[in-house]
CSV table of C-alpha atoms and ligand atoms in Angstrom, one decimal:
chain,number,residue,atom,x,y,z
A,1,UNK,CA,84.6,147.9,24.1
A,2,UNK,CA,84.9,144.7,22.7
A,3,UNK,CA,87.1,144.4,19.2
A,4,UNK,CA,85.9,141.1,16.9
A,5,UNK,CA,88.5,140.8,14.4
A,6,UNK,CA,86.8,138.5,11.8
A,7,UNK,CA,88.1,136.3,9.1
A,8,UNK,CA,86.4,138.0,6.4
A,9,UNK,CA,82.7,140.2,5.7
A,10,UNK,CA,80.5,136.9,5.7
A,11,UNK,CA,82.1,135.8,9.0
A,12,UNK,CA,81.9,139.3,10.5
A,13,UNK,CA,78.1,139.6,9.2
A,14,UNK,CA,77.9,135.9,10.8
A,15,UNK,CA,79.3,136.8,14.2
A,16,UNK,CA,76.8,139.9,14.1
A,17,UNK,CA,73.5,138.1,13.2
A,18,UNK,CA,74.4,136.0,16.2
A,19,UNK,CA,74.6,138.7,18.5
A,20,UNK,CA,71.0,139.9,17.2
A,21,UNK,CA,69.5,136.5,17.0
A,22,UNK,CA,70.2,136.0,20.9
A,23,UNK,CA,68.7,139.4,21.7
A,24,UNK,CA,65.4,138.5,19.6
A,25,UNK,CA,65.1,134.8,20.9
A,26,UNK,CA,65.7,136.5,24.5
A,27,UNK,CA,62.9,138.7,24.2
A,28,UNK,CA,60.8,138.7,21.3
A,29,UNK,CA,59.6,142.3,21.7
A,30,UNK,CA,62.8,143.9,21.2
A,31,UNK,CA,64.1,147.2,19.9
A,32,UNK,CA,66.3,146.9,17.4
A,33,UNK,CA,68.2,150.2,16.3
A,34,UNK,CA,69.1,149.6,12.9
A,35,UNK,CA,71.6,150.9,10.3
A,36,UNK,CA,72.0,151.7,6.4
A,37,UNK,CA,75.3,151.1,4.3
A,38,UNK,CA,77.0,148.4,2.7
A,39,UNK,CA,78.1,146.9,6.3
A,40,UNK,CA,75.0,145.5,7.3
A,41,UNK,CA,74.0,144.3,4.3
A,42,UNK,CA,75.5,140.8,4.9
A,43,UNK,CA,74.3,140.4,8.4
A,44,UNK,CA,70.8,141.4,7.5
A,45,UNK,CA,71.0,138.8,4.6
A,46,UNK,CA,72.2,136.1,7.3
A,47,UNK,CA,68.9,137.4,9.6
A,48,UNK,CA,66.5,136.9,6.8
A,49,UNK,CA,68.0,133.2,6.3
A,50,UNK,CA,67.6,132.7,10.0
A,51,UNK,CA,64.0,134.1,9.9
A,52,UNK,CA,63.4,131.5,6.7
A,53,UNK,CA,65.2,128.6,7.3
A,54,UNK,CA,65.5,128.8,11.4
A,55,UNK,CA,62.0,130.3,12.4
A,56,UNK,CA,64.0,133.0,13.8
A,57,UNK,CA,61.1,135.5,14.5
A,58,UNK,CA,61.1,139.3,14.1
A,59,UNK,CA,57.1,139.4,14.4
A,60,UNK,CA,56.7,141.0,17.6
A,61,UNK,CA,59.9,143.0,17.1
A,62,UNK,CA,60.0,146.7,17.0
A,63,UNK,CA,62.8,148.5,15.0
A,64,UNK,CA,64.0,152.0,14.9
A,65,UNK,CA,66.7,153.5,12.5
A,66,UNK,CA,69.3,155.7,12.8
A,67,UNK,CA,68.8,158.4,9.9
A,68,UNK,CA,67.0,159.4,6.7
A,69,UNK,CA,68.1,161.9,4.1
A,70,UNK,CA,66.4,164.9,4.3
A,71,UNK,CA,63.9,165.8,1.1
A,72,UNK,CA,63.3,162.1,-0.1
A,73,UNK,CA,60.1,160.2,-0.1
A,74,UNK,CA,60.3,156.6,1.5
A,75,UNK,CA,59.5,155.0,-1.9
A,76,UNK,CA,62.8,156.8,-4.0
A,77,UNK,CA,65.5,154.1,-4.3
A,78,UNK,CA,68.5,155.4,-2.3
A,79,UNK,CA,66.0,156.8,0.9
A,80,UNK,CA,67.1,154.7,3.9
A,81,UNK,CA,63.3,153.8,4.1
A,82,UNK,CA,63.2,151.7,0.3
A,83,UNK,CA,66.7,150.4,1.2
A,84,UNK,CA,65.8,149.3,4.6
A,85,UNK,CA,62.8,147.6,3.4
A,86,UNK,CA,64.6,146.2,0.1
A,87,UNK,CA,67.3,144.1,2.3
A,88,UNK,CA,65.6,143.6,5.4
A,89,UNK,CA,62.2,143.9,6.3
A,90,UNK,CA,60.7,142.5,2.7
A,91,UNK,CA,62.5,139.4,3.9
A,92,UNK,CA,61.7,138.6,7.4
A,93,UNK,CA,57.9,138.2,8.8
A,94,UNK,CA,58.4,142.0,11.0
A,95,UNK,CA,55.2,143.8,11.2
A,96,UNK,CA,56.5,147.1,9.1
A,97,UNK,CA,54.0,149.2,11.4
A,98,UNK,CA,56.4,148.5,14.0
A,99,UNK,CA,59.6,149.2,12.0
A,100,UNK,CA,60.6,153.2,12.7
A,101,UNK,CA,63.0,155.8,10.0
A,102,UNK,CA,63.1,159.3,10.6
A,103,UNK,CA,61.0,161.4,8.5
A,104,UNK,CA,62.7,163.1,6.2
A,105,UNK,CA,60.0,165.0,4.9
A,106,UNK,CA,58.7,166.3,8.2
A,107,UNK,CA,57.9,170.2,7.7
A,108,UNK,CA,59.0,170.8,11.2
A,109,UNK,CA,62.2,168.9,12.3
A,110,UNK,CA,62.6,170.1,15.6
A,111,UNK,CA,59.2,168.1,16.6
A,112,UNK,CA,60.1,164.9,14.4
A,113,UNK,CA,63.1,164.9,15.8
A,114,UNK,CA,61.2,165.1,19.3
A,115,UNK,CA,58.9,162.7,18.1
A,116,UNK,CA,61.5,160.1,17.4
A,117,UNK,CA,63.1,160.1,20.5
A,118,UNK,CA,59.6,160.0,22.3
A,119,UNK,CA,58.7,156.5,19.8
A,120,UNK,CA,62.1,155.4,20.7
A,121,UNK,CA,61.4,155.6,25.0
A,122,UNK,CA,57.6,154.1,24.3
A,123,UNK,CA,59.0,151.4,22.8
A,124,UNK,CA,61.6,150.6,26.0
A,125,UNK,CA,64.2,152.2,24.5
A,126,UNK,CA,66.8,150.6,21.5
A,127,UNK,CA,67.8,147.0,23.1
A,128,UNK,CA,70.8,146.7,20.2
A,129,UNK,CA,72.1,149.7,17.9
A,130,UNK,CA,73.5,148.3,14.7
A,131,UNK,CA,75.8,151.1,13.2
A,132,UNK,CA,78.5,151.3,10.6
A,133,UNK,CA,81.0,154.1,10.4
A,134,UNK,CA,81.5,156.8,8.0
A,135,UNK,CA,85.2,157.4,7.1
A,136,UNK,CA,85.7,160.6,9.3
A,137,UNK,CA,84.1,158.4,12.0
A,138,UNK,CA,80.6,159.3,12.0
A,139,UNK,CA,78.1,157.1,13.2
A,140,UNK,CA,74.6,157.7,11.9
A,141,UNK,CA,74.9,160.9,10.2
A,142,UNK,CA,76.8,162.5,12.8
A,143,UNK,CA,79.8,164.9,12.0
A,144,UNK,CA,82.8,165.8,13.6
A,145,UNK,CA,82.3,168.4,16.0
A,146,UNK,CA,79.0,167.4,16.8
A,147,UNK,CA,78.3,167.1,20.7
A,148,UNK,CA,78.6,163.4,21.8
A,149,UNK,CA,75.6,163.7,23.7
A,150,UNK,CA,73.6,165.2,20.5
A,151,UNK,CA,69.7,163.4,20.6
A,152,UNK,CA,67.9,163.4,17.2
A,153,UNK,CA,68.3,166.3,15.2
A,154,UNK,CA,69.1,167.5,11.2
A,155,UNK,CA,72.8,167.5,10.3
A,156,UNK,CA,74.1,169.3,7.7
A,157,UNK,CA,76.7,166.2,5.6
A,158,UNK,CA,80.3,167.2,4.9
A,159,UNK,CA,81.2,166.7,1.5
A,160,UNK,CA,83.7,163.8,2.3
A,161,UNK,CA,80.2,161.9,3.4
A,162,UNK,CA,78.4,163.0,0.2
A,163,UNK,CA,81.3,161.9,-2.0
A,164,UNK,CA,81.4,158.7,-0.4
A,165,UNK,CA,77.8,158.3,-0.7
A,166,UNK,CA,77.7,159.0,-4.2
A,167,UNK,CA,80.2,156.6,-5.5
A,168,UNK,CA,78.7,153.6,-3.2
A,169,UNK,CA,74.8,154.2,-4.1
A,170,UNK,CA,74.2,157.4,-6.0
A,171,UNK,CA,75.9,156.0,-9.0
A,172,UNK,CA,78.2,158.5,-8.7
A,173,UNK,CA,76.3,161.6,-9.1
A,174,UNK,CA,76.7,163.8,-5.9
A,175,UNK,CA,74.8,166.4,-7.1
A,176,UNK,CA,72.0,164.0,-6.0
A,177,UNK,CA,73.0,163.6,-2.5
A,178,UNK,CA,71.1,165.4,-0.1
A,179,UNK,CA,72.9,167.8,1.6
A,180,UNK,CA,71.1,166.9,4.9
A,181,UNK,CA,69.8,164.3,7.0
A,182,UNK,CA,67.6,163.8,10.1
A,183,UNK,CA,69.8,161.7,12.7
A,184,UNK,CA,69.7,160.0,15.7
A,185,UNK,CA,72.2,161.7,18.3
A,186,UNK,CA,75.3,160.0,18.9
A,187,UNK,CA,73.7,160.3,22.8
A,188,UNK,CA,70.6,158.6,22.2
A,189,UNK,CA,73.2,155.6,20.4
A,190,UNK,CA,75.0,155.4,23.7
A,191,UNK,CA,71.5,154.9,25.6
A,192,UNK,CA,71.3,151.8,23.8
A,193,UNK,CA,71.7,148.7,25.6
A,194,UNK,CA,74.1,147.3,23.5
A,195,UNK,CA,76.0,148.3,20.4
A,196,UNK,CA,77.3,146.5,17.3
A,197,UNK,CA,79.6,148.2,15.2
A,198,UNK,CA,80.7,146.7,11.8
A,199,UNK,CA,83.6,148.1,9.3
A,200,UNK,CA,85.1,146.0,6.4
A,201,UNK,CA,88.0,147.3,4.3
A,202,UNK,CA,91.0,149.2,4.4
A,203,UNK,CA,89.3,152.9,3.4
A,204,UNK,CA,87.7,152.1,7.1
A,205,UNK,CA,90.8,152.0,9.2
A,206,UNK,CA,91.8,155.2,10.1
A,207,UNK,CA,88.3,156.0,11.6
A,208,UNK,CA,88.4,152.6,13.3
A,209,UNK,CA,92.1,153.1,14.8
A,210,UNK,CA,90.2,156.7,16.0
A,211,UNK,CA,87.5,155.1,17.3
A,212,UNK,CA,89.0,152.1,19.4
A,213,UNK,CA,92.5,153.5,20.1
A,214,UNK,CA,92.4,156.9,20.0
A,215,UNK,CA,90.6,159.8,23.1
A,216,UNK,CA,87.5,160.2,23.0
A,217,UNK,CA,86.7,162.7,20.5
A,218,UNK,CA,83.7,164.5,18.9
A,219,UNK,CA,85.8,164.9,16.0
A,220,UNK,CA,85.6,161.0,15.7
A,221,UNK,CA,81.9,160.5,17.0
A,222,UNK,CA,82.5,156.7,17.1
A,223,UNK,CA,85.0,157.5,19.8
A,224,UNK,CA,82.3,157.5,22.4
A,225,UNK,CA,81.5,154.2,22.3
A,226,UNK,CA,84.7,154.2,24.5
A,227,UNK,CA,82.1,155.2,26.8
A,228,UNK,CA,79.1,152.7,26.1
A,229,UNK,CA,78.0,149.9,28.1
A,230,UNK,CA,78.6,147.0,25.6
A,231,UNK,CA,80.2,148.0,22.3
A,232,UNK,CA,80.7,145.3,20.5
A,233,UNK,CA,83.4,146.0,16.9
A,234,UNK,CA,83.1,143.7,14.3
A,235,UNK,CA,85.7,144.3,11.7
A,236,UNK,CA,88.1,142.6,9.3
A,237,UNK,CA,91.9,142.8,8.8
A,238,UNK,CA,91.9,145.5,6.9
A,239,UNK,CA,89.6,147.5,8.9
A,240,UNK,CA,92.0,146.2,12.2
A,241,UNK,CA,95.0,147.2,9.6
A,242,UNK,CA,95.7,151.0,11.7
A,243,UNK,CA,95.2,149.1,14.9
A,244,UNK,CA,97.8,148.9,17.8
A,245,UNK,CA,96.5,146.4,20.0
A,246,UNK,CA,95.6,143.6,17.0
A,247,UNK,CA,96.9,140.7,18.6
A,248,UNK,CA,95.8,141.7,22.0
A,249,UNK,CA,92.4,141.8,20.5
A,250,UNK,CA,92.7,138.7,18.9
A,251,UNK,CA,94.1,136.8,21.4
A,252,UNK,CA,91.2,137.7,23.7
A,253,UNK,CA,87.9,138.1,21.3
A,254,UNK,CA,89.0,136.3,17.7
A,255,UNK,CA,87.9,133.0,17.9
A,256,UNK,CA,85.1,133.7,21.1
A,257,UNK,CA,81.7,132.3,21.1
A,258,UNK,CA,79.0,133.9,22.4
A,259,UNK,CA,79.5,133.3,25.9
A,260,UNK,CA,82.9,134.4,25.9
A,261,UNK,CA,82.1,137.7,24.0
A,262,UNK,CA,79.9,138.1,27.0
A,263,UNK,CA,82.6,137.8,29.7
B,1,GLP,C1,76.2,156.4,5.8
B,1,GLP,C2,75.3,156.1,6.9
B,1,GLP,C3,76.0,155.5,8.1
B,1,GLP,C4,76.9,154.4,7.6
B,1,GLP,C5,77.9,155.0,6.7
B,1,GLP,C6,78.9,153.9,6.2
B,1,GLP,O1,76.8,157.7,5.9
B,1,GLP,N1,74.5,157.2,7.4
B,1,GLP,O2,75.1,155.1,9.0
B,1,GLP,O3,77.5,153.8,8.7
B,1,GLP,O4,77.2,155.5,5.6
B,1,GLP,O5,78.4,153.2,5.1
B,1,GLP,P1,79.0,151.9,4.6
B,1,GLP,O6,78.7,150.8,5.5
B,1,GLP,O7,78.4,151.7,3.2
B,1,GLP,O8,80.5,152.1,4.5
């Protein structure tokens, strides 16, 4: 596990976009496993300018997401679907057949959820997971408790995740968060090749100093990246506040380039 402590959001969401751009320049016909929430936002915004301005190219790109509410249509405004097309794939030149969110109207979930992790091996599996992380540690929708080898399935939200959901895009009203959503497992995450995560802000620390410094634990799911391949952290002071190690960290990933990151 790599820990990027960057200057501020825009230079994490920089630092990120590189990561991806590399990946997609590499090979063209990627998987990219993508991510809802405020984190990504930036780095997405940084893609699209790269896909504009640099002929960065996401048309043979496939792309797969973590989760979806359960019970909302793609087209309502706070399904991952609408927002994932709103900041993302509206602005880059991705063929949207190719771009993959849980259903969250699926009648039977067992099989969408079997479904999804069939799409996700057909297309080579996920070469980079973008993920944020809730503030008990989640990743994806996944709870505390849940097995850290857990493949798609429906996950019932704790309320901590509604409430923080409401005030960042329900407008407030948590009686109109769904209490469900269809997830990726926090297994099928660590089958990716490599992992990004990205946390800004101080209400983010705890979960991060869980995550990178303390055991592996299912009751903080991001914990098991501990365990991945290539975990990559990209997070900003405040985020790094709870953190033991920071000038360890620093000293060693801060100010890396690319190549060094890869070391
Ligand atoms: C939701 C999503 C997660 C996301 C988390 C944090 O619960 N399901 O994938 O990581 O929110 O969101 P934010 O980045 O807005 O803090």
């Amino acid at each position: 596990m790599k820990v990027i402590i960057a200057k501020d959001y825009e230079d994490g969401a920089r630092k990120a976009a590189d990561i991806i751009e590399k990946i997609v320049r590499e090979n063209p016909e990627c998987t990219l496993g993508l991510a809802t929430g405020s984190s990504p936002v930036g780095m997405y915004k940084e893609l699209a300018r790269r896909c504009r301005e640099e002929g960065l190219d996401f048309s043979k790109v496939h792309s797969v997401n973590l989760d979806e509410y359960v019970g909302l249509e793609g087209t309502h405004d706070q399904s991952y679907r609408y927002f994932m097309n709103t900041n993302l794939f509206d602005h880059i030149n991705i063929d949207k057949a190719n771009t993959h969110v849980p259903n969250g109207l699926a009648t039977d979930f067992e099989a969408a959820a079997a479904e999804y992790e069939d799409g996700i091996e057909a297309d080579g599996g996920i070469d980079i997971q973008v993920l944020g992380i809730g503030s008990d540690g989640h990743i994806g929708f996944n709870e505390p408790a849940t097995s850290l080898v857990s493949r798609t399935h429906v996950q019932t939200l704790m309320l901590q995740t509604r409430l923080d959901n409401a005030r960042l895009f329900f407008g407030g009203k948590l009686d109109e968060v769904p209490t469900r959503a269809i997830t990726m497992g926090t297994g099928t995450v660590l089958d990716s090749r490599t992992a990004i995560l990205m946390a800004f802000g101080k209400g983010k620390a705890p979960a991060i100093a869980g995550a990178v410094e303390g055991a592996i634990s299912h009751m903080n799911q991001a914990s098991a990246l501990q365990m991945h391949r290539d975990a990559k952290f990209f997070i900003d002071e405040d985020a790094a506040s709870l953190l033991k190690n920071v000038d360890f960290y620093k000293a060693v990933y801060a100010d890396s380039d690319l190549r060094s990151l890869e070391a």
